[in-house]
PDB file of C-alpha atoms in Angstrom:
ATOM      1  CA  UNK A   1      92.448  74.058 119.095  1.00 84.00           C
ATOM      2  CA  UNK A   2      89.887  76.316 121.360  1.00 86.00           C
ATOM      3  CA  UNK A   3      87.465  73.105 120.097  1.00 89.00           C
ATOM      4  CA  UNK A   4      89.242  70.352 120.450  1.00 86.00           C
ATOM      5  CA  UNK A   5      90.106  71.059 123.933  1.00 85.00           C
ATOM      6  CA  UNK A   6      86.367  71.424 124.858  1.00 87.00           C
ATOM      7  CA  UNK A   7      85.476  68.428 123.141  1.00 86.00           C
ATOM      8  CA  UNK A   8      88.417  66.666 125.483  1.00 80.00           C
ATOM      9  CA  UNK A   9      86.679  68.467 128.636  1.00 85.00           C
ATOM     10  CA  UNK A  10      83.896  67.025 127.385  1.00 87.00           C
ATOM     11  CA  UNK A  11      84.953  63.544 126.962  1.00 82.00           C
ATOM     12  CA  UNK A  12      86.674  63.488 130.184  1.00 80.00           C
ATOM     13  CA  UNK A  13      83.772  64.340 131.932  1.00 82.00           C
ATOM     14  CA  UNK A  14      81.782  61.650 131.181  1.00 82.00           C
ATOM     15  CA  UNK A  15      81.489  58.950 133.587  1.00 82.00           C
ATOM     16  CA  UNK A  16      81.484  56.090 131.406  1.00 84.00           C
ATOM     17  CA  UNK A  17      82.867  55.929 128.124  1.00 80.00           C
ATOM     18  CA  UNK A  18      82.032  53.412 125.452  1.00 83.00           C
ATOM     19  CA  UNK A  19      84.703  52.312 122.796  1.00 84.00           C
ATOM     20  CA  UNK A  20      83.983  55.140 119.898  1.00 89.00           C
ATOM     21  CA  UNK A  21      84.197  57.391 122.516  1.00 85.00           C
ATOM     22  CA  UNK A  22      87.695  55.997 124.514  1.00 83.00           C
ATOM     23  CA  UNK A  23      89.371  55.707 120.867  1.00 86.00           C
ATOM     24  CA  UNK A  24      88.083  59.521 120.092  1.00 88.00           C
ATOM     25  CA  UNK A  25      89.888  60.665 123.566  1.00 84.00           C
ATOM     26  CA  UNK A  26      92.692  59.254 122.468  1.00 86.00           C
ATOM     27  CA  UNK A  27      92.418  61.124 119.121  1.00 90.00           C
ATOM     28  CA  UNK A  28      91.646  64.526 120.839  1.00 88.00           C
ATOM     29  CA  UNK A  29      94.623  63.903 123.532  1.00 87.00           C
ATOM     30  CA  UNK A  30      97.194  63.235 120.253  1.00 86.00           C
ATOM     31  CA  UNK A  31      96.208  65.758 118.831  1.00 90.00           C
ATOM     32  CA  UNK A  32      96.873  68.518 121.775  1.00 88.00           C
ATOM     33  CA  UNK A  33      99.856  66.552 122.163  1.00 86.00           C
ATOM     34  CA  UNK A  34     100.965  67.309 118.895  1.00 89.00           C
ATOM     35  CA  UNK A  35     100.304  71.049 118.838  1.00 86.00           C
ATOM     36  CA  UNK A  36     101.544  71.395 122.807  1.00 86.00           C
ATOM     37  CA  UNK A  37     104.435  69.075 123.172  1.00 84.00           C
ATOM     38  CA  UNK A  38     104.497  69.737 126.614  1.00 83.00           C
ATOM     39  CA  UNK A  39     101.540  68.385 127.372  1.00 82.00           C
ATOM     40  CA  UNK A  40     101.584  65.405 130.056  1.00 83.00           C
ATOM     41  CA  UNK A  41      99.097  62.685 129.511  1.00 83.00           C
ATOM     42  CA  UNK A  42      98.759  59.329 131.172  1.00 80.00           C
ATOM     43  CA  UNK A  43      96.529  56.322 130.924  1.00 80.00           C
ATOM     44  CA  UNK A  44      94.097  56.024 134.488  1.00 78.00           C
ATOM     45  CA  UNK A  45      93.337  52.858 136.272  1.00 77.00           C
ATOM     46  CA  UNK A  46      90.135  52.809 134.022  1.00 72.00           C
ATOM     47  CA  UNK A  47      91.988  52.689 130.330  1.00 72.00           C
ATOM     48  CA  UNK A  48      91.068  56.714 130.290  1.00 76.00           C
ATOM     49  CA  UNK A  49      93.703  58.803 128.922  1.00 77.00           C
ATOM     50  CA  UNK A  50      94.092  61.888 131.268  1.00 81.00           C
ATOM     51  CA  UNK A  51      96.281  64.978 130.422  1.00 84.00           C
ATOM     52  CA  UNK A  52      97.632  66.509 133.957  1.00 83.00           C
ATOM     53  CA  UNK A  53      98.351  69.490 132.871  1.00 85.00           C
ATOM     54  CA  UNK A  54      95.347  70.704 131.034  1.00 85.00           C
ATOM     55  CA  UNK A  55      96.018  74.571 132.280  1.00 86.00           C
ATOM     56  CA  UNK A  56      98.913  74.853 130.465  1.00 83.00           C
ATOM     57  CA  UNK A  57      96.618  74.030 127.083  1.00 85.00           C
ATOM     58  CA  UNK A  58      94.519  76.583 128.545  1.00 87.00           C
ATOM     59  CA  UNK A  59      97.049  78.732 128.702  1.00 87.00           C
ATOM     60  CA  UNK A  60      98.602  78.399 125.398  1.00 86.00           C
ATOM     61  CA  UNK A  61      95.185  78.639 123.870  1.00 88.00           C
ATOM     62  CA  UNK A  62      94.674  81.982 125.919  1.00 91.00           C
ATOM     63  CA  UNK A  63      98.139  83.305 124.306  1.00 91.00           C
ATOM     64  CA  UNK A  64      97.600  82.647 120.824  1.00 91.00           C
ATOM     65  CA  UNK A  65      94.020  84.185 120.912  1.00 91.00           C
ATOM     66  CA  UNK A  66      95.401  87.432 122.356  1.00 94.00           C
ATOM     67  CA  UNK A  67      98.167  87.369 119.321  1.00 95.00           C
ATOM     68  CA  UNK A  68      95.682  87.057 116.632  1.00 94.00           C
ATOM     69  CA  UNK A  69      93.687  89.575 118.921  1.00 94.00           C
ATOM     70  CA  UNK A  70      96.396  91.448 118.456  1.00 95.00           C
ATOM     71  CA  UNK A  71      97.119  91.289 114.944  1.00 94.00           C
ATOM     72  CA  UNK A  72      93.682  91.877 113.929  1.00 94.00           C
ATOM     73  CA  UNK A  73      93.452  95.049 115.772  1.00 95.00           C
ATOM     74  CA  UNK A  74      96.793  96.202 114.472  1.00 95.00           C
ATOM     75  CA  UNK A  75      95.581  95.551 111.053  1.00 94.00           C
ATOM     76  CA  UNK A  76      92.741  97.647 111.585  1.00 94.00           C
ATOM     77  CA  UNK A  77      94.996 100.107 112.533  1.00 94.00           C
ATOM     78  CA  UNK A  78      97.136 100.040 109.512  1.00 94.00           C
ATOM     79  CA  UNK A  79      94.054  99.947 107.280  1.00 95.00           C
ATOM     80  CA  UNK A  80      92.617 102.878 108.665  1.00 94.00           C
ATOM     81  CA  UNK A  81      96.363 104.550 108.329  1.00 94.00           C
ATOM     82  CA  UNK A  82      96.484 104.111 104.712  1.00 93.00           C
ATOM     83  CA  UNK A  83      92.725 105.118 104.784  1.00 93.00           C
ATOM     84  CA  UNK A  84      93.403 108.802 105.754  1.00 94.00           C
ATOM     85  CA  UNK A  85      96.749 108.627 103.792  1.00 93.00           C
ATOM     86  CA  UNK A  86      94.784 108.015 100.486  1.00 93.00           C
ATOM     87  CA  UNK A  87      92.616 110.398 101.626  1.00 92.00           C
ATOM     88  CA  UNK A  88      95.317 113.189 102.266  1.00 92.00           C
ATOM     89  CA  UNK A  89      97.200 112.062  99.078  1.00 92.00           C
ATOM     90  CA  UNK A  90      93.643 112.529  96.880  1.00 91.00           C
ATOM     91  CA  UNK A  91      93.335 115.810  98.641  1.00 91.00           C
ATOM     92  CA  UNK A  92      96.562 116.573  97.381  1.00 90.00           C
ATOM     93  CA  UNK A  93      96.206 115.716  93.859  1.00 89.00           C
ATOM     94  CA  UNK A  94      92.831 117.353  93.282  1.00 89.00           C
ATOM     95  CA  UNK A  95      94.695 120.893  94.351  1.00 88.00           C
ATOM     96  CA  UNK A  96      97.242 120.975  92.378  1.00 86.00           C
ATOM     97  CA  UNK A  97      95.114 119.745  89.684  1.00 86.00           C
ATOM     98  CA  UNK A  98      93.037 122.404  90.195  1.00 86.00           C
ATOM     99  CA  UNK A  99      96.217 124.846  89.807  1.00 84.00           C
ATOM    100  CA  UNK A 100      97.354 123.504  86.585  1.00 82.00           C
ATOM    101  CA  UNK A 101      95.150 125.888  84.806  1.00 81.00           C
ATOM    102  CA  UNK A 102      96.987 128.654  86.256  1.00 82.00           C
ATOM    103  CA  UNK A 103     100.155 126.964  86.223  1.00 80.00           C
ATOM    104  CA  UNK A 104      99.590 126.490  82.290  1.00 79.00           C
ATOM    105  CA  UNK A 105      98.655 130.578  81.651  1.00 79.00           C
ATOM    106  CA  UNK A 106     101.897 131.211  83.738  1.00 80.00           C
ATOM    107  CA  UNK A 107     104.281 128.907  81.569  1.00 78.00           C
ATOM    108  CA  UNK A 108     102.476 129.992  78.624  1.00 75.00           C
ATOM    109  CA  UNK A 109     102.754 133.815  79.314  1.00 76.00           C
ATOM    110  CA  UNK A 110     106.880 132.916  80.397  1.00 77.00           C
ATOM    111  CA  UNK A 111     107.629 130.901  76.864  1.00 70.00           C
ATOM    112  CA  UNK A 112     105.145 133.172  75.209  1.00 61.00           C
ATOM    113  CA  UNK A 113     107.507 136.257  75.619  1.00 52.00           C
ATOM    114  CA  UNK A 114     110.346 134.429  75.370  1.00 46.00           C
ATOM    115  CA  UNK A 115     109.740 133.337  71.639  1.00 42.00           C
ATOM    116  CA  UNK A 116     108.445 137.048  70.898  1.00 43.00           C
ATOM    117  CA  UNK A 117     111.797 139.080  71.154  1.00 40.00           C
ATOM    118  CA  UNK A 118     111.296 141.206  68.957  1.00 42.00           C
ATOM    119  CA  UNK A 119     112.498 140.291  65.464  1.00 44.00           C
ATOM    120  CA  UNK A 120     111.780 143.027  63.017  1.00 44.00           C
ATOM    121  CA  UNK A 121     111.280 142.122  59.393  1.00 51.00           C
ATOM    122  CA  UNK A 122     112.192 144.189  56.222  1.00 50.00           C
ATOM    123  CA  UNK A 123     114.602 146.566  58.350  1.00 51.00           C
ATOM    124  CA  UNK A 124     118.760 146.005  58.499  1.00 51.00           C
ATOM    125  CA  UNK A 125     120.372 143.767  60.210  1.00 50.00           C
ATOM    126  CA  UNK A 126     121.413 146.683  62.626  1.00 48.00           C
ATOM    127  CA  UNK A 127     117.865 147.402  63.499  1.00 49.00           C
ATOM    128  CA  UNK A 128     116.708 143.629  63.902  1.00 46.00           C
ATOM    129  CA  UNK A 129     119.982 142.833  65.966  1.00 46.00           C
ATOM    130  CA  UNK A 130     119.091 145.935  68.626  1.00 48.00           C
ATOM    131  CA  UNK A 131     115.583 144.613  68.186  1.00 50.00           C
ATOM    132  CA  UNK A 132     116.839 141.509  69.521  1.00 48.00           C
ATOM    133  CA  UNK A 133     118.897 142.957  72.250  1.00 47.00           C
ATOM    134  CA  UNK A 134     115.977 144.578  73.519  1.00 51.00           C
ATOM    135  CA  UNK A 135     113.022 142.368  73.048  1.00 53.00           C
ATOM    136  CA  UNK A 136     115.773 139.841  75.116  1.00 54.00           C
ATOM    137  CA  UNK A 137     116.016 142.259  78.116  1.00 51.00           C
ATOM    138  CA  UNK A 138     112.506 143.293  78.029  1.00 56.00           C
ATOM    139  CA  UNK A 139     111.550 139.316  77.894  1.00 56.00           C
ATOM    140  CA  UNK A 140     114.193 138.382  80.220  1.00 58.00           C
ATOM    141  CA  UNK A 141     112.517 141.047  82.995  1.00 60.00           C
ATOM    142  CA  UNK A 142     109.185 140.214  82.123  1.00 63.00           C
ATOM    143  CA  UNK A 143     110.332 136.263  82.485  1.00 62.00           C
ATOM    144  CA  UNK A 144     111.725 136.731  85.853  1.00 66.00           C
ATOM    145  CA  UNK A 145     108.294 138.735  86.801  1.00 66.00           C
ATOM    146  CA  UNK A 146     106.550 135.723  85.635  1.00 67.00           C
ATOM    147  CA  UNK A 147     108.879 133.422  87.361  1.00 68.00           C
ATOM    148  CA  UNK A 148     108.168 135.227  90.306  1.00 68.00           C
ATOM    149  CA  UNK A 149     104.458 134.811  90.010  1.00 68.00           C
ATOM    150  CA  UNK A 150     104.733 130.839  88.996  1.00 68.00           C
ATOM    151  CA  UNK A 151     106.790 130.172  92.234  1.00 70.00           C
ATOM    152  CA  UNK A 152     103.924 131.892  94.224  1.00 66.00           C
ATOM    153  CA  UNK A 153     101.395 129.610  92.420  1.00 66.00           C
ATOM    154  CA  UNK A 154     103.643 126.306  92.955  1.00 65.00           C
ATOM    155  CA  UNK A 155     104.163 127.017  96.743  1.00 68.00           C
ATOM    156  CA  UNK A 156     100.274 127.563  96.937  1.00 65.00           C
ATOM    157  CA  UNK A 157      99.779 123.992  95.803  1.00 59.00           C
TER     158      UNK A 157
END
């Protein structure tokens, strides 16, 4: 629109206008008309059409480049947003896969002495039953010990 309003300025400045240039007027004046409908244009003593309120193009013109002004710099905004949130959020990631290594000896230590409770082969049933009963306890504190040490690990990440 920014154009076709200087191409009516232009038009209506000239002095004398020939035919191609009366009938492209009238183009350029429709066409504000159309986008501004409040636009008040009138036909001059000469055959010129003349829009009386050309400020209020102006205007208009003025308001919707501040708008996309606007949106462009809130855009730009946004983008750099999600910029330093990808960048945060890859920060993020890379620690705690850098702790899965430890995480992994942790759980593997934890399920490790939980599947070794201490069964005892080739003795009675007695013996492998209070075998049982103790490699559970001794697992159980040794599992809350490692618990203990995987929670310190997780909150580090």
């Amino acid at each position: 629109m920014e154009k076709t309003l200087k191409r009516y300025k232009e038009l209506n400045g000239v002095q004398k206008l020939d035919e191609a240039q009366k009938q492209e007027l009238v183009t350029v004046t429709n066409t504000l008309a159309k986008q501004y409908p409040g636009l008040q244009a009138h036909m001059d003593k000469e055959g010129r059409l003349r829009i009386e309120n050309i400020g209020y193009v102006e205007d208009q013109i003025g308001v919707e480049r501040n708008m996309i002004t606007a949106s462009v710099e809130s855009a730009k905004a946004q983008i750099t947003n999600l910029k330093e949130t990808t960048k945060a959020q890859k920060a993020a990631v890379e620690a705690q896969i850098k702790n899965y290594p430890a995480l992994a000896r942790v759980m593997a230590s934890i399920s490790g002495k939980a599947l070794d409770i201490g069964m005892t082969e080739g003795k009675g049933s007695l013996a492998r039953v209070g075998g049982m009963v103790g490699g559970i306890v001794s697992a159980g504190v040794q599992a809350q010990a490692n618990a203990a040490v995987a929670t310190a690990l997780l909150n580090q990440i």
